[in-house]
């Protein structure tokens, strides 16, 4: 941070610091680090430095004080307040520590609320609700003396084989940016700094393998991977950024100033703090092998733009010798320290006496649970339905089957406290109520006889439970089979950090379980609880039959309309992306019809693993063509989702012509033509017909979630900057080109229900960071249609 931008207080502190005191501000200390495996190679990187030695000159961060093992929040808060007072009183400068925690699906601490995973945020298409969630998470963190949250993840999904897909929001960078920025806004409104992860390119690794090399070109980086981060920095005011582990074209992100300094600070004007992903500075030596030792790794990282080494001081202490030898100018160290001190000043740490720890700590209040349930309900995506859903009152007996039917862990993602930490502490209670799908269905349908049969496990090939599952289904009116993932870390589970796959079939023998249950002829509803989309074309009706809205006939019946070559398909498929602590209740309410499903796919539903990586944002030759026998097209498109009611979208109108660099207005009329209240996600897409570089066959420009009563209609207005159509041109600059644009609104990216055209006129516009990035949305009018 240049001296002219430092406050007088920060400047005075910096001038009074010794080199050791400065370097202490650039590292963290992991107080509880032991045998916990909650970070890559945490055991191998375990520090032997005693805490008293590490904080003798002060300390920049305290790492995961609450989230490394199950500790009583009130007792730990008392310890933390005492320790902060000690840092104020017993270190020479009296500077307290920043406390950071994971908070992707809620504060990752024992007894704290667990919200749906980010894929579910994307499926909800509801940024306002995500903002409210961020506010609640931030308030809990601030009450416990936590200052920085390591979320949100803004990596754009590029390959569903990657294990960390469950931490991501969508495959569309605009959706990631809008919803990720909403989370940042909510969290920071509570006085907690958000940390954008993982800057940049992490999700584009080769074959979806964790930490694998990235070979994305500069156009993909600029047009797909960077925009969500720019939105969160420029529009959301994010105060912290975390580097990506990956290397791009052979150069680790943590060892080059290209992204962390030139783009982030130089082009976007970011003046916050860059923190390292855990151990990533040391990884420059041990994994990337671009540094001969930790000292060289520290020099590379600091000069690249990493201010703070987390989780502990594994390399940065060596900067002392580098400064003394002249390998690193002292000014570079001073700039990083000034940014850390400025962050502490902004957070109020320099004035906080830490004299009153919280007397009561309520981390899972009724308001949290209500919000978690609402977000879970909005995120559930009805993929197919032959009319069996919502469940009819005629269904007097239901079989609830599957390894995830009575599992609490199946409701939560990799970075939930239950799966991230408690998995290492068997027998420790979750600390929060976690009703399973089975328990929630019994509560939702008290008059129905519900029989449970596990059927099998998420992983493995044990089929000994199949017979009991088939028998239960055969004597029931409806069978609900709950299958999917178990989130975990580094081989413990089927999805999550380090749990990458080379197949997109459901893990284990779960497909066989579903098929045997469906073969009984009992109408079978599949509920997927997963952290990634799977190749489930075998469970879906032929293309077209699954894409129209259903009317919610609700008759629990045996039919012959879901056969496939003599075999029976499931009658309905409901997708849940790790819906959190109230996910069981949300699923039960959607199945019963108490709630109308409204989620939409934030990622394409793949046909095969061999078609990956795939994105709906592909050019013509990136999809199914006559020049290749391979079919990468998905079985269900981005944006797809059914309902128990139906919607008509019509009368799309748009300004016929607009100069490049200006904004245009598009309006569309949406009507609920069914018999139930429901929510439609209005999706405005565009196609740039002819451009100087290849363009996607479809691109989401804007979206709006609209609640409508039966026969009610709304006029939805989008004010769209033409910069939403910007791309990196042949010269490497982001531009808006003049030319013809096709626009449409439909129930997914693949369906043009109402369409029109417009013309971008004038000269080519060069995009700058000050240009608008976000479409404005308004429901301009709402009327009841005549009967």
XYZ file of C-alpha atoms in Angstrom:
787
model
C 0.000 0.000 0.000
C 1.603 3.297 -1.053
C 2.356 5.576 1.871
C -0.034 8.240 0.573
C -2.971 5.840 1.101
C -2.096 4.849 4.653
C -3.882 6.361 7.607
C -1.761 8.345 10.084
C -2.242 5.602 12.649
C -1.055 2.855 10.307
C 1.892 4.955 9.187
C 2.913 5.567 12.788
C 2.673 1.903 13.693
C 4.650 0.879 10.644
C 7.388 3.401 11.379
C 7.772 2.040 14.901
C 7.993 -1.658 13.929
C 11.082 -3.798 13.795
C 11.503 -6.194 10.897
C 10.520 -9.133 13.122
C 7.354 -7.314 14.186
C 6.488 -6.581 10.568
C 6.919 -10.172 9.466
C 4.812 -11.375 12.395
C 1.880 -9.463 10.916
C 2.245 -11.393 7.641
C 1.630 -14.884 9.035
C -0.963 -16.859 10.901
C -0.761 -19.401 13.682
C -2.928 -22.514 13.823
C -3.616 -22.834 17.518
C -5.372 -26.191 17.332
C -3.382 -27.791 14.537
C -2.853 -31.413 15.425
C -3.849 -34.586 13.618
C -6.882 -32.969 11.991
C -7.043 -33.378 8.207
C -8.945 -30.228 7.283
C -6.481 -28.860 4.733
C -4.303 -30.415 2.031
C -1.192 -32.040 3.510
C -1.966 -30.535 6.912
C -0.162 -33.365 8.650
C 2.957 -33.073 6.534
C 3.040 -29.299 7.014
C 2.436 -29.327 10.748
C 4.507 -26.702 12.498
C 6.595 -27.407 15.575
C 6.770 -23.764 16.596
C 5.385 -23.154 20.076
C 2.555 -20.654 20.272
C 4.371 -18.457 22.777
C 7.322 -18.143 20.403
C 5.147 -17.523 17.355
C 3.332 -14.564 18.910
C 6.249 -12.975 20.749
C 6.273 -10.083 18.259
C 2.530 -10.150 17.663
C 0.722 -12.165 15.018
C -1.242 -11.398 11.877
C -3.906 -14.114 12.031
C -5.207 -16.785 14.345
C -6.263 -19.723 12.198
C -9.554 -21.533 12.660
C -9.891 -21.016 16.381
C -13.405 -22.486 16.364
C -13.365 -24.676 13.294
C -10.537 -27.174 13.688
C -12.129 -29.442 16.296
C -15.376 -29.450 18.284
C -14.992 -26.816 20.984
C -17.711 -25.192 23.027
C -18.217 -21.784 21.361
C -18.705 -19.894 24.620
C -15.643 -21.417 26.271
C -13.536 -20.767 23.195
C -14.801 -17.163 23.006
C -13.662 -16.604 26.581
C -10.219 -17.958 25.674
C -10.068 -15.795 22.552
C -10.974 -12.594 24.380
C -8.298 -13.310 26.977
C -5.724 -13.984 24.282
C -6.576 -10.801 22.384
C -6.221 -8.835 25.617
C -2.834 -10.471 26.167
C -1.692 -9.504 22.661
C -2.739 -5.926 23.390
C -1.033 -5.759 26.770
C 2.019 -8.007 26.522
C 3.344 -7.452 23.028
C 5.286 -4.249 22.431
C 2.915 -2.746 19.876
C -0.311 -4.177 21.306
C -1.832 -5.178 17.974
C -4.547 -7.884 18.199
C -4.880 -10.731 15.706
C -7.359 -11.200 12.895
C -9.320 -14.400 13.471
C -10.403 -16.183 10.309
C -12.726 -19.131 9.751
C -14.307 -21.131 6.978
C -17.889 -20.041 6.397
C -18.955 -21.407 3.025
C -22.125 -23.123 4.234
C -22.366 -21.273 7.495
C -19.767 -20.706 10.162
C -17.731 -23.920 10.284
C -17.960 -24.308 14.035
C -19.609 -26.736 16.391
C -23.296 -25.940 17.042
C -23.495 -23.403 14.199
C -26.195 -23.407 11.536
C -25.394 -25.235 8.307
C -26.925 -23.741 5.173
C -27.178 -25.253 1.689
C -24.008 -25.594 -0.351
C -23.172 -22.988 -3.031
C -24.490 -25.180 -5.866
C -27.836 -24.844 -4.118
C -27.445 -21.046 -4.012
C -26.985 -21.152 -7.756
C -30.007 -23.419 -8.201
C -32.168 -20.947 -6.275
C -31.270 -18.054 -8.590
C -32.141 -15.857 -5.590
C -29.335 -13.402 -4.752
C -31.454 -11.526 -2.208
C -31.892 -14.679 -0.144
C -28.165 -15.393 -0.366
C -27.506 -11.881 0.937
C -29.723 -12.587 3.936
C -27.843 -15.823 4.553
C -24.539 -13.933 4.414
C -25.871 -11.442 6.959
C -26.807 -14.222 9.383
C -23.464 -15.998 8.964
C -21.565 -12.740 9.402
C -23.492 -11.816 12.546
C -22.646 -15.166 14.147
C -18.986 -14.773 13.259
C -18.711 -11.227 14.549
C -20.369 -12.206 17.813
C -17.634 -14.799 18.345
C -14.787 -12.409 17.565
C -14.149 -13.701 14.044
C -13.137 -11.044 11.548
C -12.535 -12.746 8.230
C -14.439 -15.475 6.422
C -12.798 -17.720 3.834
C -15.684 -17.559 1.376
C -17.247 -17.333 -1.155
C -15.817 -19.659 -3.805
C -16.087 -17.891 -7.171
C -14.567 -20.623 -9.320
C -16.729 -21.172 -12.400
C -17.597 -24.833 -12.905
C -15.749 -26.193 -15.928
C -15.728 -29.955 -15.284
C -18.096 -31.809 -12.917
C -15.478 -34.491 -12.323
C -13.651 -31.997 -10.076
C -14.330 -32.776 -6.426
C -14.772 -29.162 -5.369
C -17.785 -28.576 -7.616
C -19.983 -28.727 -4.513
C -18.292 -25.513 -3.300
C -19.046 -23.683 -6.560
C -22.143 -21.755 -7.568
C -22.664 -22.359 -11.294
C -21.114 -22.923 -14.705
C -22.185 -19.439 -15.800
C -19.790 -16.655 -14.723
C -22.575 -14.075 -14.475
C -24.610 -16.233 -12.095
C -21.467 -16.903 -10.063
C -20.711 -13.185 -9.967
C -24.186 -11.990 -9.043
C -24.819 -14.583 -6.349
C -21.249 -14.532 -5.053
C -21.405 -10.753 -4.759
C -24.707 -11.089 -2.898
C -22.960 -13.313 -0.350
C -20.086 -10.833 -0.014
C -22.533 -7.985 0.555
C -24.355 -9.882 3.275
C -21.267 -11.109 5.112
C -19.502 -7.753 5.060
C -22.608 -5.894 6.229
C -22.061 -7.670 9.561
C -18.505 -6.356 9.854
C -16.757 -9.518 8.641
C -14.449 -9.411 5.640
C -15.183 -11.855 2.841
C -12.339 -13.687 1.086
C -12.785 -14.493 -2.594
C -11.575 -17.977 -3.543
C -9.655 -19.162 -5.502
C -8.062 -16.437 -7.603
C -7.826 -17.636 -10.377
C -8.250 -20.681 -12.631
C -8.532 -23.401 -9.984
C -11.668 -25.009 -11.460
C -10.188 -25.291 -14.959
C -7.623 -27.940 -14.033
C -6.887 -30.657 -16.541
C -9.487 -33.498 -16.382
C -10.967 -31.976 -13.226
C -8.107 -33.204 -11.025
C -7.368 -31.213 -7.893
C -4.231 -29.038 -8.168
C -3.670 -30.263 -11.731
C -2.209 -27.880 -14.319
C -4.466 -25.386 -16.075
C -4.110 -24.697 -19.766
C -6.814 -22.082 -20.179
C -6.079 -19.463 -22.782
C -6.096 -15.748 -21.981
C -9.560 -15.371 -23.549
C -11.121 -18.049 -21.341
C -9.457 -16.538 -18.290
C -10.619 -13.013 -19.131
C -14.148 -13.855 -20.303
C -15.105 -16.789 -18.050
C -12.870 -17.140 -15.004
C -12.109 -13.534 -14.003
C -15.540 -11.792 -14.264
C -17.033 -13.165 -11.013
C -14.017 -11.912 -9.068
C -14.171 -8.523 -10.754
C -17.856 -8.228 -9.868
C -17.244 -9.130 -6.231
C -14.328 -6.674 -5.988
C -15.738 -3.770 -7.974
C -19.454 -4.120 -7.190
C -19.354 -5.970 -3.860
C -16.348 -4.271 -2.279
C -14.736 -7.533 -1.177
C -11.869 -6.859 1.212
C -9.814 -10.029 0.849
C -8.750 -12.422 -1.898
C -7.137 -15.858 -1.691
C -4.811 -17.166 -4.365
C -5.407 -20.332 -6.364
C -3.223 -23.393 -5.848
C -2.987 -23.982 -9.567
C -0.455 -23.128 -12.215
C -1.621 -21.617 -15.493
C 0.420 -22.577 -18.525
C 3.194 -23.674 -16.205
C 3.313 -20.613 -13.948
C 1.826 -20.966 -10.426
C -0.618 -18.175 -9.619
C 1.140 -17.692 -6.283
C 4.473 -17.035 -7.998
C 3.525 -14.426 -10.593
C 2.341 -10.828 -10.191
C 0.226 -11.153 -13.347
C -3.071 -11.795 -11.531
C -2.577 -10.872 -7.866
C -0.928 -7.531 -8.627
C -1.347 -6.437 -12.231
C -4.999 -7.460 -12.683
C -6.338 -7.375 -9.119
C -4.636 -4.230 -7.891
C -3.555 -2.490 -11.071
C -6.605 -2.926 -13.297
C -9.358 -3.328 -10.709
C -8.029 -1.035 -7.993
C -8.298 -3.621 -5.195
C -6.764 -2.217 -1.999
C -7.555 -5.062 0.378
C -5.456 -7.991 1.557
C -4.386 -11.073 -0.386
C -3.996 -14.196 1.746
C -2.448 -17.461 0.662
C -4.478 -20.602 0.379
C -3.298 -22.949 3.077
C 0.348 -23.952 2.588
C 0.364 -22.638 -0.982
C 3.528 -20.609 -0.382
C 5.404 -23.732 0.727
C 3.838 -25.623 -2.188
C 5.882 -23.449 -4.551
C 8.810 -25.490 -3.290
C 7.265 -28.879 -2.539
C 4.636 -29.297 -5.263
C 5.257 -26.799 -8.070
C 9.034 -26.965 -7.632
C 9.630 -23.440 -8.883
C 11.505 -22.577 -5.683
C 14.578 -24.300 -4.328
C 13.569 -23.806 -0.696
C 11.052 -22.058 1.556
C 13.037 -18.830 1.477
C 12.846 -18.618 -2.300
C 9.166 -19.579 -2.155
C 8.514 -16.726 0.272
C 10.225 -14.208 -2.002
C 8.252 -15.382 -5.039
C 4.930 -15.253 -3.186
C 5.418 -11.847 -1.586
C 6.542 -10.284 -4.841
C 3.637 -11.921 -6.661
C 1.272 -10.120 -4.297
C 0.474 -12.502 -1.418
C 0.401 -10.370 1.717
C -0.311 -12.987 4.380
C 0.854 -16.592 4.602
C -1.810 -18.940 5.949
C -2.428 -21.002 7.941
C 0.952 -20.666 9.643
C 4.464 -19.297 9.263
C 5.962 -21.979 7.029
C 7.969 -19.755 4.678
C 7.565 -16.040 5.409
C 9.937 -15.914 8.402
C 12.712 -16.449 5.851
C 11.886 -13.017 4.419
C 14.039 -11.482 7.166
C 17.209 -12.733 5.535
C 15.871 -11.835 2.086
C 15.336 -8.240 3.178
C 18.745 -8.013 4.813
C 20.416 -9.401 1.696
C 18.525 -7.073 -0.601
C 16.678 -9.905 -2.391
C 13.405 -8.243 -1.329
C 13.098 -4.476 -0.946
C 11.859 -3.445 2.482
C 9.203 -1.361 0.752
C 7.526 -4.530 -0.540
C 7.283 -5.869 3.006
C 6.042 -2.505 4.277
C 3.264 -2.381 1.667
C 1.998 -5.813 2.724
C 2.189 -4.961 6.428
C 0.381 -1.679 5.846
C -2.472 -3.523 4.145
C -2.784 -5.891 7.100
C -2.718 -3.046 9.626
C -5.264 -1.116 7.569
C -7.532 -4.172 7.603
C -7.209 -4.387 11.379
C -7.968 -0.680 11.672
C -11.039 -1.035 9.428
C -12.279 -3.960 11.513
C -11.911 -1.947 14.725
C -9.283 -4.222 16.194
C -6.885 -1.447 17.076
C -9.440 0.101 19.446
C -11.204 -2.995 20.773
C -10.416 -3.550 24.489
C -11.680 -7.153 24.293
C -13.112 -6.810 27.776
C -16.526 -8.423 27.299
C -16.765 -11.831 25.658
C -20.273 -12.906 24.624
C -22.357 -14.113 27.553
C -24.708 -16.145 25.370
C -23.935 -17.659 22.009
C -26.858 -18.785 19.841
C -25.539 -20.017 16.526
C -28.549 -21.935 15.240
C -31.557 -19.784 16.051
C -35.051 -20.249 14.673
C -34.373 -17.480 12.158
C -31.337 -19.378 10.869
C -33.323 -22.559 10.424
C -36.179 -20.794 8.680
C -33.760 -19.132 6.279
C -31.899 -22.402 5.694
C -35.177 -24.172 4.923
C -36.372 -21.467 2.536
C -33.115 -21.496 0.606
C -33.168 -25.294 0.490
C -36.752 -25.282 -0.804
C -35.925 -22.770 -3.520
C -32.884 -24.781 -4.583
C -34.521 -28.156 -5.198
C -34.734 -28.878 -8.932
C -37.499 -31.118 -10.252
C -35.775 -32.788 -13.202
C -38.647 -34.996 -14.365
C -42.156 -35.897 -13.268
C -44.788 -38.072 -14.907
C -47.446 -36.817 -12.496
C -46.590 -38.880 -9.417
C -45.551 -35.673 -7.641
C -46.793 -34.034 -5.552
C -47.656 -37.109 -3.553
C -51.371 -37.838 -3.502
C -53.421 -38.494 -0.412
C -54.144 -41.845 -2.072
C -50.589 -42.912 -1.283
C -51.288 -44.655 2.016
C -48.009 -46.543 2.107
C -44.611 -45.235 1.018
C -41.280 -47.016 0.931
C -38.327 -44.739 1.668
C -35.189 -46.408 0.394
C -31.540 -45.667 -0.176
C -28.270 -44.953 1.642
C -29.019 -41.231 1.908
C -32.610 -41.564 3.116
C -31.709 -41.615 6.809
C -28.336 -39.879 6.659
C -27.546 -36.500 8.178
C -24.143 -36.284 6.462
C -25.798 -36.582 3.048
C -27.489 -33.213 3.523
C -24.234 -31.245 3.768
C -21.199 -30.408 1.710
C -17.479 -30.918 2.223
C -16.964 -27.637 4.112
C -19.815 -28.157 6.559
C -18.528 -28.648 10.092
C -20.166 -32.074 10.318
C -18.377 -33.467 7.271
C -15.227 -31.365 7.468
C -14.386 -31.781 11.146
C -16.742 -34.096 13.036
C -15.898 -36.952 10.695
C -12.615 -37.098 12.638
C -14.464 -37.220 15.974
C -16.820 -40.217 15.835
C -19.407 -40.189 18.554
C -19.431 -36.418 18.931
C -22.975 -35.106 18.456
C -23.574 -32.707 15.581
C -24.623 -29.964 17.969
C -27.530 -28.956 15.727
C -30.791 -30.605 14.734
C -30.408 -32.475 11.436
C -33.648 -34.196 10.488
C -33.029 -36.688 7.697
C -35.266 -37.107 4.667
C -36.882 -40.143 6.307
C -37.547 -38.309 9.563
C -38.876 -35.259 7.754
C -41.230 -37.328 5.590
C -42.656 -39.019 8.665
C -43.254 -35.620 10.229
C -44.720 -34.186 7.009
C -46.997 -37.190 6.317
C -48.089 -38.461 9.756
C -51.071 -40.399 8.336
C -48.981 -42.355 5.858
C -47.338 -45.675 6.655
C -43.665 -45.178 5.819
C -41.388 -48.189 5.606
C -37.633 -47.734 5.487
C -35.103 -49.954 3.758
C -31.523 -48.776 3.378
C -30.827 -50.917 0.346
C -27.091 -50.351 0.350
C -24.264 -47.887 0.830
C -23.167 -44.814 -1.094
C -19.902 -46.534 -1.955
C -18.950 -50.165 -2.505
C -20.631 -53.057 -4.288
C -22.670 -54.635 -1.496
C -26.141 -55.596 -2.803
C -27.319 -57.626 0.156
C -29.891 -54.987 1.031
C -31.510 -54.950 -2.409
C -34.014 -57.702 -1.654
C -35.419 -55.875 1.365
C -35.630 -52.653 -0.637
C -37.467 -54.352 -3.495
C -39.857 -56.031 -1.076
C -40.618 -52.718 0.638
C -41.273 -51.040 -2.714
C -43.489 -53.894 -3.920
C -45.887 -53.510 -1.011
C -46.041 -49.706 -1.233
C -47.985 -47.209 -3.319
C -44.888 -45.103 -3.979
C -41.164 -45.718 -3.525
C -38.829 -42.828 -2.766
C -35.188 -43.747 -3.351
C -32.681 -41.289 -1.863
C -29.218 -41.712 -3.370
C -26.177 -39.598 -4.231
C -22.960 -38.504 -2.558
C -21.188 -38.437 0.764
C -18.990 -35.347 1.019
C -15.533 -35.530 2.527
C -11.874 -34.683 2.110
C -9.065 -36.355 0.170
C -10.536 -39.788 -0.467
C -12.942 -39.820 2.463
C -16.208 -39.657 0.564
C -17.334 -39.384 -3.042
C -17.194 -35.631 -3.548
C -15.374 -32.733 -1.935
C -11.831 -31.432 -1.892
C -9.515 -34.042 -3.367
C -12.383 -36.380 -4.290
C -12.164 -36.134 -8.056
C -13.642 -38.837 -10.286
C -13.169 -40.306 -13.742
C -16.780 -41.485 -13.987
C -20.018 -39.559 -13.608
C -22.119 -42.620 -12.813
C -23.696 -42.580 -9.369
C -21.143 -43.964 -6.887
C -21.225 -47.615 -5.931
C -24.241 -49.694 -6.942
C -26.820 -46.961 -6.393
C -27.964 -46.978 -10.020
C -28.641 -50.697 -9.788
C -30.635 -50.126 -6.601
C -32.818 -47.519 -8.305
C -33.353 -49.712 -11.340
C -34.366 -52.745 -9.272
C -36.829 -50.691 -7.240
C -38.295 -49.119 -10.383
C -38.608 -52.581 -11.972
C -41.214 -53.524 -9.329
C -43.723 -51.302 -11.135
C -44.268 -49.166 -8.071
C -44.017 -45.501 -9.081
C -40.480 -44.574 -8.063
C -39.280 -41.115 -7.114
C -35.508 -40.629 -7.117
C -34.123 -37.962 -4.787
C -30.525 -37.050 -5.535
C -28.442 -35.570 -2.733
C -25.198 -34.735 -4.484
C -22.332 -32.295 -4.702
C -22.016 -32.568 -8.466
C -24.333 -33.331 -11.387
C -24.257 -36.994 -12.400
C -24.921 -38.731 -15.709
C -28.462 -39.921 -15.001
C -29.914 -40.052 -18.494
C -30.998 -43.620 -17.739
C -33.369 -42.260 -15.061
C -34.960 -39.549 -17.226
C -37.675 -39.752 -19.888
C -36.781 -39.143 -23.534
C -35.655 -35.596 -24.254
C -38.677 -33.316 -24.385
C -40.878 -35.280 -22.035
C -38.982 -33.969 -19.024
C -38.873 -30.339 -20.063
C -42.482 -29.235 -19.907
C -43.968 -28.009 -16.670
C -46.180 -30.505 -14.884
C -49.609 -29.822 -13.501
C -49.132 -31.724 -10.284
C -51.667 -34.470 -10.903
C -50.451 -36.215 -7.790
C -51.964 -39.615 -8.486
C -49.897 -42.359 -6.905
C -50.422 -44.964 -9.576
C -48.763 -47.717 -11.537
C -48.377 -46.727 -15.166
C -46.590 -48.022 -18.231
C -45.476 -44.632 -19.507
C -42.042 -44.747 -17.947
C -40.720 -47.883 -19.637
C -37.373 -48.007 -21.372
C -36.790 -50.952 -23.688
C -38.919 -53.132 -21.463
C -37.468 -51.661 -18.276
C -39.173 -49.096 -16.095
C -37.780 -45.637 -15.537
C -38.308 -43.673 -12.338
C -41.523 -41.686 -12.392
C -39.857 -38.533 -11.082
C -36.381 -37.247 -10.244
C -35.717 -34.478 -7.733
C -32.198 -32.986 -7.552
C -30.884 -31.576 -4.298
C -27.405 -30.082 -4.103
C -26.511 -30.697 -0.426
C -29.440 -28.655 0.945
C -28.168 -28.209 4.509
C -29.597 -28.688 7.977
C -33.207 -28.124 6.874
C -32.751 -30.003 3.615
C -34.699 -33.028 4.818
C -37.687 -30.865 5.699
C -37.427 -28.984 2.398
C -37.423 -32.220 0.405
C -40.390 -33.576 2.350
C -42.375 -30.385 1.756
C -41.650 -30.435 -1.973
C -42.545 -34.122 -2.300
C -45.797 -33.639 -0.393
C -46.774 -30.550 -2.364
C -46.642 -28.156 0.580
C -44.007 -26.325 -1.489
C -43.917 -25.989 -5.261
C -40.443 -26.735 -6.654
C -38.749 -23.750 -8.284
C -35.026 -24.521 -8.514
C -33.220 -24.427 -11.858
C -30.074 -26.239 -12.891
C -27.014 -23.993 -12.332
C -24.940 -26.532 -14.252
C -25.680 -28.740 -17.241
C -26.693 -32.327 -16.431
C -24.014 -34.367 -18.203
C -24.614 -37.236 -20.589
C -21.263 -38.929 -19.966
C -17.923 -38.279 -18.327
C -16.377 -38.539 -21.781
C -18.165 -35.370 -22.844
C -16.308 -33.301 -20.241
C -15.272 -30.595 -19.856
C -18.522 -29.071 -21.128
C -20.269 -25.745 -20.719
C -23.480 -24.440 -22.192
C -21.344 -21.429 -23.147
C -19.798 -23.345 -26.021
C -19.389 -22.147 -29.612
C -21.003 -24.075 -32.441
C -18.132 -26.537 -32.788
C -18.130 -27.151 -29.027
C -21.449 -28.982 -29.154
C -22.895 -31.880 -31.120
C -21.774 -31.634 -34.746
C -21.758 -33.695 -37.942
C -17.964 -33.761 -37.980
C -17.573 -35.863 -34.830
C -19.283 -39.020 -33.616
C -18.873 -37.949 -29.966
C -21.870 -36.302 -28.308
C -20.948 -33.844 -25.526
C -24.472 -32.455 -25.203
C -26.084 -32.728 -21.757
C -29.207 -34.741 -20.983
C -30.706 -31.637 -19.372
C -29.651 -28.062 -20.119
C -28.497 -25.231 -17.909
C -31.542 -23.449 -16.464
C -33.873 -26.454 -16.596
C -36.338 -27.097 -13.783
C -39.966 -28.211 -13.584
C -42.799 -27.081 -11.345
C -46.197 -28.198 -10.076
C -47.671 -25.257 -11.927
C -46.959 -23.911 -15.413
C -45.709 -20.625 -16.813
C -46.026 -18.879 -20.131
C -43.404 -16.377 -21.180
C -44.385 -14.137 -24.067
C -44.095 -10.728 -25.706
C -40.358 -10.284 -25.389
C -39.611 -6.757 -26.565
C -36.281 -5.000 -26.775
C -34.855 -1.731 -28.004
C -34.300 -2.354 -31.723
C -30.901 -0.658 -31.750
C -28.380 0.478 -29.134
C -24.873 1.934 -29.429
C -22.036 -0.294 -28.262
C -21.201 0.579 -24.666
C -24.728 1.753 -23.835
C -27.597 -0.180 -22.213
C -30.814 -1.535 -23.679
C -34.162 -2.429 -22.145
C -35.880 -5.782 -22.579
C -39.318 -6.625 -21.215
C -41.162 -9.929 -21.110
C -44.574 -10.933 -19.821
C -44.714 -14.000 -17.581
C -47.958 -15.662 -16.522
C -48.737 -18.488 -14.112
C -51.152 -20.622 -16.127
C -51.471 -23.395 -13.554
C -53.451 -23.922 -10.387
C -50.721 -23.389 -7.779
C -48.644 -20.506 -6.545
C -45.134 -20.843 -7.855
C -41.912 -19.083 -8.749
C -40.485 -18.812 -12.234
C -36.874 -18.002 -12.964
C -37.103 -15.692 -15.963
C -33.983 -16.229 -18.080
C -32.917 -13.784 -20.785
C -30.432 -15.285 -23.265
C -28.567 -13.886 -26.244
C -26.546 -15.051 -29.224
C -24.049 -12.851 -31.026
C -24.621 -14.018 -34.616
C -21.319 -12.964 -36.176
C -18.251 -11.793 -34.251
C -14.514 -11.476 -34.712
C -13.958 -14.488 -32.434
C -16.190 -17.519 -31.849
C -19.078 -16.832 -29.489
C -21.344 -19.092 -27.391
C -24.518 -20.484 -28.953
C -26.316 -19.120 -25.872
C -25.344 -16.695 -23.114
C -27.400 -15.720 -20.084
C -27.671 -11.932 -19.964
C -29.980 -11.520 -16.976
C -32.374 -13.423 -14.753
C -35.172 -12.722 -12.292
C -36.971 -14.910 -9.802
C -40.686 -14.032 -9.870
C -43.385 -15.373 -7.515
C -46.849 -15.611 -9.065
C -50.272 -16.726 -7.922
C -52.443 -18.772 -10.308
C -53.554 -16.633 -13.284
C -51.270 -13.823 -12.146
C -48.848 -12.254 -14.574
C -45.873 -9.950 -14.307
C -44.077 -7.666 -16.711
C -40.383 -8.172 -16.049
C -37.984 -5.468 -17.144
C -34.264 -5.948 -17.686
C -31.968 -2.959 -18.198
C -28.930 -4.620 -19.708
C -25.569 -2.954 -20.382
C -24.209 -4.083 -23.725
C -21.067 -4.920 -21.761
C -22.884 -8.136 -20.836
C -22.042 -9.156 -24.418
C -18.392 -8.155 -24.154
C -15.604 -10.525 -25.059
C -11.866 -10.490 -25.536
C -11.186 -9.568 -29.133
C -8.336 -10.555 -31.397
C -6.109 -7.819 -29.943
C -6.552 -9.049 -26.370
C -8.816 -6.169 -25.276
C -12.342 -6.750 -23.943
C -14.742 -5.132 -26.380
C -18.381 -4.777 -27.357
C -18.693 -5.162 -31.116
C -21.486 -3.782 -33.272
C -23.677 -6.389 -34.940
C -26.930 -8.361 -34.862
C -27.971 -10.066 -31.618
C -30.647 -12.727 -31.147
C -32.426 -12.647 -27.782
C -34.881 -15.039 -26.201
C -36.571 -16.030 -22.982
C -37.370 -19.622 -22.179
C -37.426 -22.264 -19.441
C -33.744 -23.084 -20.098
C -30.864 -22.045 -22.303
C -32.031 -24.540 -24.933
C -35.621 -23.356 -25.435
C -36.669 -20.164 -27.201
C -40.198 -19.602 -25.973
C -40.342 -15.955 -27.013
C -37.619 -14.296 -29.059
C -36.639 -11.150 -30.866
C -33.591 -9.420 -32.328
C -31.678 -6.207 -31.848
C -28.742 -4.393 -33.402
C -25.675 -3.044 -31.610
C -24.583 0.012 -33.527
C -21.692 2.455 -33.740
C -18.010 1.858 -33.181
C -16.478 -0.992 -31.227
C -16.485 -0.133 -27.514
C -13.453 -0.968 -25.365
C -14.517 -2.145 -21.927
C -12.884 -0.705 -18.796
C -13.219 -1.740 -15.140
C -15.451 1.293 -14.601
C -18.023 0.016 -17.093
C -21.254 -1.517 -15.715
C -21.274 -5.289 -15.372
C -24.712 -6.084 -13.965
C -28.198 -5.984 -15.475
C -30.854 -4.227 -13.434
C -34.126 -6.080 -12.859
C -37.578 -4.794 -11.982
C -41.107 -6.168 -11.956
C -42.658 -3.157 -13.636
C -46.280 -4.234 -13.524
C -48.332 -7.052 -12.147
C -51.961 -7.796 -12.910
C -54.443 -10.601 -12.589
C -55.326 -12.017 -15.972
C -59.008 -12.341 -16.814
C -60.508 -15.761 -16.240
